PDB file of C-alpha atoms in Angstrom:
ATOM      1  CA  MET A1467      35.390 -54.573 -68.468  1.00 39.00           C
ATOM      2  CA  LYS A1468      33.954 -57.197 -70.794  1.00 49.00           C
ATOM      3  CA  GLN A1469      30.663 -56.168 -72.360  1.00 47.00           C
ATOM      4  CA  GLN A1470      27.734 -58.210 -73.621  1.00 52.00           C
ATOM      5  CA  GLN A1471      27.372 -58.346 -77.396  1.00 53.00           C
ATOM      6  CA  THR A1472      23.986 -57.460 -78.885  1.00 52.00           C
ATOM      7  CA  LYS A1473      24.335 -58.652 -82.486  1.00 80.00           C
ATOM      8  CA  TYR A1474      24.623 -62.098 -84.053  1.00 93.00           C
ATOM      9  CA  PRO A1475      27.895 -64.072 -83.847  1.00 94.00           C
ATOM     10  CA  GLY A1476      30.508 -63.231 -86.434  1.00 92.00           C
ATOM     11  CA  ALA A1477      31.269 -65.272 -89.531  1.00 94.00           C
ATOM     12  CA  GLY A1478      33.419 -68.303 -88.779  1.00 96.00           C
ATOM     13  CA  ASP A1479      32.559 -68.490 -85.069  1.00 97.00           C
ATOM     14  CA  ILE A1480      31.889 -71.849 -83.451  1.00 97.00           C
ATOM     15  CA  VAL A1481      28.664 -71.006 -81.619  1.00 98.00           C
ATOM     16  CA  ILE A1482      27.689 -72.542 -78.278  1.00 98.00           C
ATOM     17  CA  PHE A1483      24.023 -71.948 -77.435  1.00 98.00           C
ATOM     18  CA  GLN A1484      22.574 -72.124 -73.925  1.00 97.00           C
ATOM     19  CA  PRO A1485      19.038 -70.741 -73.469  1.00 96.00           C
ATOM     20  CA  GLU A1486      19.699 -68.729 -70.309  1.00 96.00           C
ATOM     21  CA  PHE A1487      22.418 -67.959 -67.798  1.00 96.00           C
ATOM     22  CA  VAL A1488      20.837 -67.252 -64.414  1.00 95.00           C
ATOM     23  CA  GLU A1489      23.520 -68.543 -62.037  1.00 94.00           C
ATOM     24  CA  PHE A1490      26.991 -70.018 -62.270  1.00 94.00           C
ATOM     25  CA  GLY A1491      26.860 -73.810 -62.054  1.00 90.00           C
ATOM     26  CA  GLY A1492      27.974 -77.026 -63.696  1.00 88.00           C
ATOM     27  CA  GLU A1493      26.915 -76.319 -67.260  1.00 90.00           C
ATOM     28  CA  GLU A1494      28.450 -72.857 -67.124  1.00 94.00           C
ATOM     29  CA  ARG A1495      31.745 -74.449 -66.094  1.00 93.00           C
ATOM     30  CA  VAL A1496      31.510 -76.906 -68.990  1.00 92.00           C
ATOM     31  CA  ILE A1497      30.866 -74.073 -71.442  1.00 95.00           C
ATOM     32  CA  LEU A1498      33.796 -72.068 -70.067  1.00 95.00           C
ATOM     33  CA  SER A1499      36.077 -75.100 -70.235  1.00 93.00           C
ATOM     34  CA  LEU A1500      35.095 -75.635 -73.860  1.00 94.00           C
ATOM     35  CA  SER A1501      35.601 -71.941 -74.587  1.00 96.00           C
ATOM     36  CA  ARG A1502      39.032 -71.952 -72.986  1.00 95.00           C
ATOM     37  CA  GLU A1503      40.151 -74.926 -75.065  1.00 94.00           C
ATOM     38  CA  LEU A1504      38.857 -73.343 -78.271  1.00 95.00           C
ATOM     39  CA  HIS A1505      40.661 -70.125 -77.354  1.00 96.00           C
ATOM     40  CA  ALA A1506      43.888 -72.045 -76.685  1.00 96.00           C
ATOM     41  CA  GLN A1507      43.600 -73.620 -80.132  1.00 96.00           C
ATOM     42  CA  GLY A1508      43.025 -70.247 -81.750  1.00 96.00           C
ATOM     43  CA  LYS A1509      39.534 -71.176 -82.961  1.00 97.00           C
ATOM     44  CA  PRO A1510      37.074 -68.272 -83.128  1.00 97.00           C
ATOM     45  CA  HIS A1511      33.957 -68.973 -81.100  1.00 97.00           C
ATOM     46  CA  SER A1512      31.214 -67.314 -79.123  1.00 97.00           C
ATOM     47  CA  VAL A1513      28.405 -68.070 -76.717  1.00 98.00           C
ATOM     48  CA  LEU A1514      24.800 -67.402 -77.712  1.00 97.00           C
ATOM     49  CA  CYS A1515      21.788 -67.226 -75.389  1.00 97.00           C
ATOM     50  CA  TYR A1516      18.388 -65.684 -74.930  1.00 97.00           C
ATOM     51  CA  TRP A1517      19.478 -63.823 -71.804  1.00 96.00           C
ATOM     52  CA  ASP A1518      22.694 -63.622 -69.772  1.00 97.00           C
ATOM     53  CA  LYS A1519      21.848 -62.531 -66.229  1.00 96.00           C
ATOM     54  CA  ILE A1520      25.288 -63.339 -64.779  1.00 96.00           C
ATOM     55  CA  ASN A1521      27.551 -61.647 -67.347  1.00 96.00           C
ATOM     56  CA  LEU A1522      29.238 -64.929 -68.249  1.00 97.00           C
ATOM     57  CA  ALA A1523      32.234 -63.195 -69.853  1.00 96.00           C
ATOM     58  CA  ASN A1524      33.307 -61.953 -66.415  1.00 96.00           C
ATOM     59  CA  TYR A1525      33.922 -65.553 -65.344  1.00 96.00           C
ATOM     60  CA  ALA A1526      36.597 -66.033 -68.009  1.00 96.00           C
ATOM     61  CA  SER A1527      40.200 -64.850 -67.911  1.00 95.00           C
ATOM     62  CA  TRP A1528      40.390 -64.974 -71.733  1.00 96.00           C
ATOM     63  CA  PRO A1529      38.374 -62.961 -74.280  1.00 95.00           C
ATOM     64  CA  LEU A1530      34.853 -64.365 -74.447  1.00 96.00           C
ATOM     65  CA  LYS A1531      32.106 -63.077 -76.711  1.00 96.00           C
ATOM     66  CA  VAL A1532      28.545 -63.523 -75.463  1.00 97.00           C
ATOM     67  CA  TYR A1533      25.572 -62.640 -77.668  1.00 97.00           C
ATOM     68  CA  GLN A1534      22.045 -62.225 -76.318  1.00 96.00           C
ATOM     69  CA  LEU A1535      19.011 -62.641 -78.552  1.00 96.00           C
ATOM     70  CA  GLU A1536      16.808 -60.935 -75.942  1.00 95.00           C
ATOM     71  CA  PRO A1537      13.358 -62.022 -77.157  1.00 95.00           C
ATOM     72  CA  THR A1538      10.280 -61.310 -75.075  1.00 93.00           C
ATOM     73  CA  ARG A1539       9.274 -63.915 -72.501  1.00 89.00           C
ATOM     74  CA  ASN A1540       6.681 -65.291 -74.902  1.00 91.00           C
ATOM     75  CA  PRO A1541       7.783 -68.841 -75.897  1.00 91.00           C
ATOM     76  CA  VAL A1542       6.941 -68.186 -79.546  1.00 94.00           C
ATOM     77  CA  THR A1543       9.307 -65.211 -79.756  1.00 95.00           C
ATOM     78  CA  LYS A1544      12.094 -67.299 -78.194  1.00 95.00           C
ATOM     79  CA  VAL A1545      11.643 -70.038 -80.786  1.00 96.00           C
ATOM     80  CA  LEU A1546      11.531 -67.522 -83.632  1.00 96.00           C
ATOM     81  CA  SER A1547      14.630 -65.671 -82.407  1.00 96.00           C
ATOM     82  CA  LEU A1548      16.584 -68.941 -82.299  1.00 96.00           C
ATOM     83  CA  ARG A1549      15.250 -69.959 -85.706  1.00 96.00           C
ATOM     84  CA  ARG A1550      16.372 -66.668 -87.293  1.00 96.00           C
ATOM     85  CA  CYS A1551      19.818 -66.839 -85.715  1.00 97.00           C
ATOM     86  CA  LEU A1552      20.395 -70.454 -86.803  1.00 97.00           C
ATOM     87  CA  GLN A1553      19.365 -69.465 -90.327  1.00 97.00           C
ATOM     88  CA  TYR A1554      21.833 -66.573 -90.244  1.00 96.00           C
ATOM     89  CA  ILE A1555      24.676 -68.788 -88.998  1.00 97.00           C
ATOM     90  CA  HIS A1556      23.973 -71.261 -91.803  1.00 97.00           C
ATOM     91  CA  GLN A1557      23.712 -68.555 -94.457  1.00 96.00           C
ATOM     92  CA  ILE A1558      27.142 -67.091 -93.609  1.00 96.00           C
ATOM     93  CA  GLU A1559      28.592 -70.628 -93.714  1.00 96.00           C
ATOM     94  CA  SER A1560      29.839 -70.673 -90.131  1.00 97.00           C
ATOM     95  CA  PRO A1561      30.405 -74.028 -88.366  1.00 97.00           C
ATOM     96  CA  VAL A1562      27.295 -75.872 -87.236  1.00 98.00           C
ATOM     97  CA  PRO A1563      26.349 -74.514 -83.780  1.00 98.00           C
ATOM     98  CA  VAL A1564      26.043 -76.654 -80.656  1.00 97.00           C
ATOM     99  CA  LEU A1565      22.799 -76.362 -78.673  1.00 98.00           C
ATOM    100  CA  PHE A1566      23.085 -77.191 -74.977  1.00 95.00           C
ATOM    101  CA  ASN A1567      20.288 -78.755 -72.876  1.00 91.00           C
ATOM    102  CA  ILE A1568      16.799 -80.155 -73.338  1.00 92.00           C
ATOM    103  CA  GLN A1569      15.052 -76.791 -73.790  1.00 93.00           C
ATOM    104  CA  SER A1570      17.302 -76.073 -76.770  1.00 96.00           C
ATOM    105  CA  ALA A1571      16.269 -79.365 -78.377  1.00 95.00           C
ATOM    106  CA  TYR A1572      12.603 -78.552 -77.716  1.00 95.00           C
ATOM    107  CA  HIS A1573      12.861 -75.099 -79.273  1.00 96.00           C
ATOM    108  CA  ALA A1574      14.839 -76.445 -82.232  1.00 97.00           C
ATOM    109  CA  GLY A1575      12.166 -79.070 -82.763  1.00 96.00           C
ATOM    110  CA  LEU A1576       9.523 -76.353 -82.860  1.00 96.00           C
ATOM    111  CA  GLY A1577      11.188 -74.008 -85.296  1.00 93.00           C
ATOM    112  CA  ALA A1578      14.725 -74.721 -86.483  1.00 94.00           C
ATOM    113  CA  ASN A1579      15.265 -75.148 -90.212  1.00 94.00           C
ATOM    114  CA  ALA A1580      19.071 -74.943 -90.278  1.00 97.00           C
ATOM    115  CA  PRO A1581      21.755 -77.418 -89.131  1.00 97.00           C
ATOM    116  CA  TYR A1582      22.702 -77.770 -85.453  1.00 98.00           C
ATOM    117  CA  HIS A1583      24.194 -80.234 -82.964  1.00 97.00           C
ATOM    118  CA  VAL A1584      22.616 -81.044 -79.573  1.00 97.00           C
ATOM    119  CA  ARG A1585      24.236 -81.798 -76.216  1.00 95.00           C
ATOM    120  CA  ILE A1586      21.918 -82.826 -73.364  1.00 92.00           C
ATOM    121  CA  PRO A1587      23.359 -83.182 -69.848  1.00 86.00           C
ATOM    122  CA  ASP A1588      20.025 -83.233 -67.990  1.00 64.00           C
ATOM    123  CA  THR A1589      19.014 -86.325 -66.050  1.00 62.00           C
ATOM    124  CA  TYR A1590      15.749 -88.049 -66.898  1.00 55.00           C
ATOM    125  CA  SER A1591      14.131 -86.679 -63.728  1.00 55.00           C
ATOM    126  CA  LEU A1592      14.552 -83.156 -65.126  1.00 47.00           C
ATOM    127  CA  LEU A1593      12.720 -83.859 -68.371  1.00 51.00           C
ATOM    128  CA  GLY A1594       9.192 -82.526 -68.656  1.00 49.00           C
ATOM    129  CA  PHE A1595       7.690 -85.538 -70.432  1.00 48.00           C
ATOM    130  CA  ARG A1596       6.570 -88.580 -68.419  1.00 49.00           C
ATOM    131  CA  PRO A1597       5.766 -91.894 -70.092  1.00 44.00           C
ATOM    132  CA  ASP A1598       2.230 -93.251 -69.758  1.00 43.00           C
ATOM    133  CA  GLY A1599       1.515 -94.392 -66.227  1.00 43.00           C
ATOM    134  CA  ALA A1600       4.339 -92.421 -64.617  1.00 45.00           C
ATOM    135  CA  GLY A1601       3.137 -90.888 -61.374  1.00 50.00           C
ATOM    136  CA  THR A1602      -0.411 -90.212 -60.255  1.00 50.00           C
ATOM    137  CA  SER A1603      -2.559 -87.121 -60.577  1.00 53.00           C
ATOM    138  CA  THR A1604      -5.268 -85.610 -58.378  1.00 64.00           C
ATOM    139  CA  GLN A1605      -6.196 -82.926 -60.923  1.00 70.00           C
ATOM    140  CA  SER A1606      -9.644 -82.637 -62.452  1.00 80.00           C
ATOM    141  CA  PHE A1607     -10.173 -84.351 -65.778  1.00 77.00           C
ATOM    142  CA  PRO A1608      -9.977 -81.142 -67.889  1.00 79.00           C
ATOM    143  CA  LYS A1609      -6.723 -80.109 -66.207  1.00 80.00           C
ATOM    144  CA  SER A1610      -5.304 -83.623 -66.513  1.00 82.00           C
ATOM    145  CA  LEU A1611      -6.223 -83.710 -70.196  1.00 80.00           C
ATOM    146  CA  LYS A1612      -4.644 -80.306 -70.773  1.00 82.00           C
ATOM    147  CA  ALA A1613      -1.449 -81.421 -69.013  1.00 79.00           C
ATOM    148  CA  TRP A1614      -1.358 -84.636 -71.065  1.00 80.00           C
ATOM    149  CA  VAL A1615      -1.745 -82.723 -74.331  1.00 84.00           C
ATOM    150  CA  SER A1616       0.945 -80.218 -73.308  1.00 83.00           C
ATOM    151  CA  ASN A1617       3.408 -82.932 -72.240  1.00 86.00           C
ATOM    152  CA  THR A1618       2.761 -84.979 -75.372  1.00 88.00           C
ATOM    153  CA  PHE A1619       3.274 -81.942 -77.602  1.00 90.00           C
ATOM    154  CA  ARG A1620       6.511 -81.089 -75.769  1.00 90.00           C
ATOM    155  CA  HIS A1621       7.699 -84.676 -76.061  1.00 91.00           C
ATOM    156  CA  PHE A1622       7.196 -84.888 -79.809  1.00 93.00           C
ATOM    157  CA  ALA A1623       8.718 -81.443 -80.407  1.00 94.00           C
ATOM    158  CA  THR A1624      11.762 -82.429 -78.340  1.00 94.00           C
ATOM    159  CA  ARG A1625      11.947 -85.749 -80.180  1.00 94.00           C
ATOM    160  CA  ARG A1626      11.915 -83.890 -83.493  1.00 96.00           C
ATOM    161  CA  GLY A1627      14.637 -81.517 -82.291  1.00 96.00           C
ATOM    162  CA  ILE A1628      16.864 -84.400 -81.225  1.00 96.00           C
ATOM    163  CA  ARG A1629      16.262 -86.550 -84.283  1.00 96.00           C
ATOM    164  CA  GLN A1630      16.992 -83.637 -86.655  1.00 97.00           C
ATOM    165  CA  ALA A1631      20.298 -82.747 -84.980  1.00 97.00           C
ATOM    166  CA  ASN A1632      23.406 -83.402 -87.033  1.00 97.00           C
ATOM    167  CA  HIS A1633      25.127 -84.867 -83.997  1.00 97.00           C
ATOM    168  CA  PHE A1634      23.699 -85.819 -80.597  1.00 97.00           C
ATOM    169  CA  VAL A1635      25.777 -85.993 -77.399  1.00 95.00           C
ATOM    170  CA  THR A1636      25.024 -86.860 -73.762  1.00 92.00           C
ATOM    171  CA  ASN A1637      27.338 -87.162 -70.766  1.00 89.00           C
ATOM    172  CA  THR A1638      26.375 -90.547 -69.277  1.00 88.00           C
ATOM    173  CA  ALA A1639      25.632 -94.019 -70.624  1.00 89.00           C
ATOM    174  CA  ALA A1640      22.422 -94.143 -68.566  1.00 88.00           C
ATOM    175  CA  LEU A1641      21.163 -90.938 -70.148  1.00 90.00           C
ATOM    176  CA  ARG A1642      22.135 -92.229 -73.595  1.00 92.00           C
ATOM    177  CA  ASP A1643      19.933 -95.272 -73.002  1.00 90.00           C
ATOM    178  CA  GLU A1644      17.023 -93.136 -71.790  1.00 90.00           C
ATOM    179  CA  MET A1645      17.323 -90.816 -74.781  1.00 92.00           C
ATOM    180  CA  GLN A1646      17.236 -93.842 -77.072  1.00 92.00           C
ATOM    181  CA  GLN A1647      14.101 -95.106 -75.347  1.00 91.00           C
ATOM    182  CA  LEU A1648      12.363 -91.725 -75.334  1.00 90.00           C
ATOM    183  CA  TYR A1649      13.430 -90.261 -78.655  1.00 92.00           C
ATOM    184  CA  ALA A1650      14.712 -93.205 -80.730  1.00 93.00           C
ATOM    185  CA  ARG A1651      18.070 -91.524 -81.313  1.00 94.00           C
ATOM    186  CA  ASN A1652      21.418 -92.965 -80.251  1.00 94.00           C
ATOM    187  CA  ALA A1653      23.768 -90.454 -78.655  1.00 94.00           C
ATOM    188  CA  GLU A1654      27.523 -90.326 -78.368  1.00 94.00           C
ATOM    189  CA  VAL A1655      28.648 -90.270 -74.737  1.00 92.00           C
ATOM    190  CA  ILE A1656      31.313 -87.687 -73.887  1.00 88.00           C
ATOM    191  CA  TYR A1657      32.181 -87.760 -70.209  1.00 79.00           C
ATOM    192  CA  LEU A1658      32.869 -84.556 -68.334  1.00 67.00           C
ATOM    193  CA  GLY A1659      36.490 -83.816 -67.684  1.00 56.00           C
ATOM    194  CA  GLY A1660      36.871 -80.291 -68.889  1.00 46.00           C
ATOM    195  CA  PHE A1661      39.505 -78.724 -71.063  1.00 45.00           C
ATOM    196  CA  GLY A1662      40.944 -76.424 -68.439  1.00 44.00           C
ATOM    197  CA  ALA A1663      39.899 -74.346 -65.471  1.00 48.00           C
ATOM    198  CA  PRO A1664      38.090 -71.027 -65.384  1.00 46.00           C
ATOM    199  CA  ARG A1665      39.641 -68.198 -63.439  1.00 48.00           C
ATOM    200  CA  ASP A1666      40.175 -68.838 -59.727  1.00 53.00           C
ATOM    201  CA  ASP A1667      38.510 -65.693 -58.383  1.00 54.00           C
ATOM    202  CA  MET A1668      35.035 -66.447 -59.665  1.00 47.00           C
ATOM    203  CA  PRO A1669      32.454 -63.650 -59.247  1.00 48.00           C
ATOM    204  CA  LYS A1670      29.632 -64.408 -56.854  1.00 49.00           C
ATOM    205  CA  ARG A1671      26.351 -65.841 -58.096  1.00 42.00           C
ATOM    206  CA  ALA A1672      23.830 -63.388 -59.414  1.00 45.00           C
ATOM    207  CA  ALA A1673      21.141 -62.460 -56.899  1.00 45.00           C
ATOM    208  CA  ARG A1674      17.788 -64.127 -57.537  1.00 40.00           C
TER     209      ARG A1674
END
């Protein structure tokens, strides 16, 4: 049976980072398709995350290394654990890692000081930041002010994470345009198509 790895990725690995794996869905399929293609090409690679609740390696019919950073649930410890791992990957001169999704960009913007790429597949409706005037609020003024400060801080941290990325990729032209408007960074559009298919007898989703 494939086991979860508990140390950092090995030297030379192409690292794919996804914050968490909590159920098997679209992004998990994309990551497995990418992994399968890298495996077919003989390129060493691994998946990195904070936590893997679904045992992602069991969804692959090829050898797949998954490393968990396992920080506490405190956001600061998550950011610091990613920062340390990115530093380590850079120090051992491995390929620049790819960070998947908007939370990765946010955390990189807060603490990363080593090279990385970013891929964001989320639609605009999933992003935490809302431009001025978007939606209405019935909260009290103190709560509204606190929410505005929090959203603004998140926006600028995410913007920093995206703008500092070596390479920035999205999966639709519409999202590319929204990212340009929000974060002033032009993204390359790579449409989903996959590089292969995961195993047919997929394990069931993890219980919530």
